Amino acid sequence: YPGLKPVELPQLLCEAPLATDDSATVTCATEPALAGLTSWELQYGYADATNWTNVASQSGPGFSVTVNDLLPGTDYRIRFRYISAVGISQWGSQEITTTGSSDVDGDGISNKEEFLGPNDGDADNDGTTDYTQANVTSFKGLNSDKYVVLKTSCNDNFNVQIGRESAESADSSFDYPAGLVGFVARGCTVGSTVNFTLYFYDQDSTSLVLRKWNDGVYSTVPGAVIQQVTIAGSTVAKASYQVTDGSSLDDDAIADGNIVDPVGLALSTVGVPNTGL
């Protein structure tokens, strides 16, 4: 008796992916070619993506797709599947890394981390994406959902970090809900007074003061202004202050064009009426 011939699914053959600083190209085809009309669903995202961006579908025995406006030095994944008379295939994918530096502005924070920050990657709301600005650094805070931004009027920011008070050198009268930010501002005019701005996302500024740590001693930063602002719908505590190169607020105490400055927003833990301040 006659029987149904089993369906043999074709192999998927892909060329080596191509990349530039801001684009990625993947080209694939089935072997042998599928009979009848075949359409391809195409998507892309970061290599660790859980959400995908659709690319215009293509028809034919294969496809060639180029995705533009990507970040330099960043891992991406382009995935695809075909729909034909034999059904819908499983998703296939190609991983690809764009060329160029993964840290374009050289501030120690990757292009991806800064670009994924609030306000579409412009967390200080100055109209320019942060990953392209060496003197603006946006990064994940102690809580990875809450970003912190450092902006200086020097040439670039270096070794930007955030952490909690050390157990050996804790501020006995204050708590730091968003942590302490440590950094080096480089390329400042020697001996000049430099403007600094810190943005703490999803942080209420009520009753907060700006405190500085220097060799185990904490002090309130004179003249610091704490404001509550809204950026792209988020509540942001904004701290503005000044430091003179080589002054007591500069940890290296040398007028050398580099300012070293661990600071943080602090909340008094001393009760009323005995404030201890």
PDB file of C-alpha atoms in Angstrom, residues 71 105 111-133 135-139 147-151 199 201 229-234 236:
ATOM      1  CA  LEU A  71      26.333  50.311  20.255  1.00  0.00           C
ATOM      2  CA  ASP A 105      33.973  57.676  26.636  1.00  0.00           C
ATOM      3  CA  ASN A 111      28.276  51.744  26.592  1.00  0.00           C
ATOM      4  CA  LYS A 112      25.460  49.289  27.248  1.00  0.00           C
ATOM      5  CA  GLU A 113      25.062  50.084  30.961  1.00  0.00           C
ATOM      6  CA  GLU A 114      24.979  53.839  30.314  1.00  0.00           C
ATOM      7  CA  PHE A 115      22.683  53.522  27.276  1.00  0.00           C
ATOM      8  CA  LEU A 116      20.189  51.420  29.250  1.00  0.00           C
ATOM      9  CA  GLY A 117      20.002  54.110  31.931  1.00  0.00           C
ATOM     10  CA  PRO A 118      16.995  56.374  32.560  1.00  0.00           C
ATOM     11  CA  ASN A 119      15.671  58.894  30.039  1.00  0.00           C
ATOM     12  CA  ASP A 120      16.804  56.776  27.058  1.00  0.00           C
ATOM     13  CA  GLY A 121      20.431  56.906  28.135  1.00  0.00           C
ATOM     14  CA  ASP A 122      20.498  60.651  28.867  1.00  0.00           C
ATOM     15  CA  ALA A 123      20.157  60.331  32.640  1.00  0.00           C
ATOM     16  CA  ASP A 124      21.412  63.860  33.410  1.00  0.00           C
ATOM     17  CA  ASN A 125      18.891  65.253  30.898  1.00  0.00           C
ATOM     18  CA  ASP A 126      21.387  67.470  29.058  1.00  0.00           C
ATOM     19  CA  GLY A 127      20.309  66.365  25.565  1.00  0.00           C
ATOM     20  CA  THR A 128      23.294  64.058  24.877  1.00  0.00           C
ATOM     21  CA  THR A 129      23.517  60.319  25.548  1.00  0.00           C
ATOM     22  CA  ASP A 130      25.763  59.660  28.536  1.00  0.00           C
ATOM     23  CA  TYR A 131      27.896  56.912  26.980  1.00  0.00           C
ATOM     24  CA  THR A 132      29.423  59.471  24.594  1.00  0.00           C
ATOM     25  CA  GLN A 133      30.376  61.974  27.346  1.00  0.00           C
ATOM     26  CA  ASN A 135      32.558  63.773  32.074  1.00  0.00           C
ATOM     27  CA  VAL A 136      29.086  62.244  32.551  1.00  0.00           C
ATOM     28  CA  THR A 137      28.889  58.759  34.046  1.00  0.00           C
ATOM     29  CA  SER A 138      25.630  56.913  34.668  1.00  0.00           C
ATOM     30  CA  PHE A 139      25.715  53.522  36.349  1.00  0.00           C
ATOM     31  CA  TYR A 147      20.750  54.571  38.643  1.00  0.00           C
ATOM     32  CA  VAL A 148      23.296  57.102  39.900  1.00  0.00           C
ATOM     33  CA  VAL A 149      24.789  59.796  37.669  1.00  0.00           C
ATOM     34  CA  LEU A 150      27.987  61.811  38.133  1.00  0.00           C
ATOM     35  CA  LYS A 151      28.558  64.972  36.093  1.00  0.00           C
ATOM     36  CA  TYR A 199      21.750  62.433  40.452  1.00  0.00           C
ATOM     37  CA  TYR A 201      17.267  58.092  40.781  1.00  0.00           C
ATOM     38  CA  VAL A 229      13.692  67.032  40.461  1.00  0.00           C
ATOM     39  CA  THR A 230      11.728  64.936  37.982  1.00  0.00           C
ATOM     40  CA  ILE A 231      13.411  63.460  34.904  1.00  0.00           C
ATOM     41  CA  ALA A 232      11.423  61.363  32.427  1.00  0.00           C
ATOM     42  CA  GLY A 233       8.796  60.719  35.085  1.00  0.00           C
ATOM     43  CA  SER A 234      11.298  59.563  37.728  1.00  0.00           C
ATOM     44  CA  VAL A 236      15.523  62.205  41.383  1.00  0.00           C
TER      45      VAL A 236
END
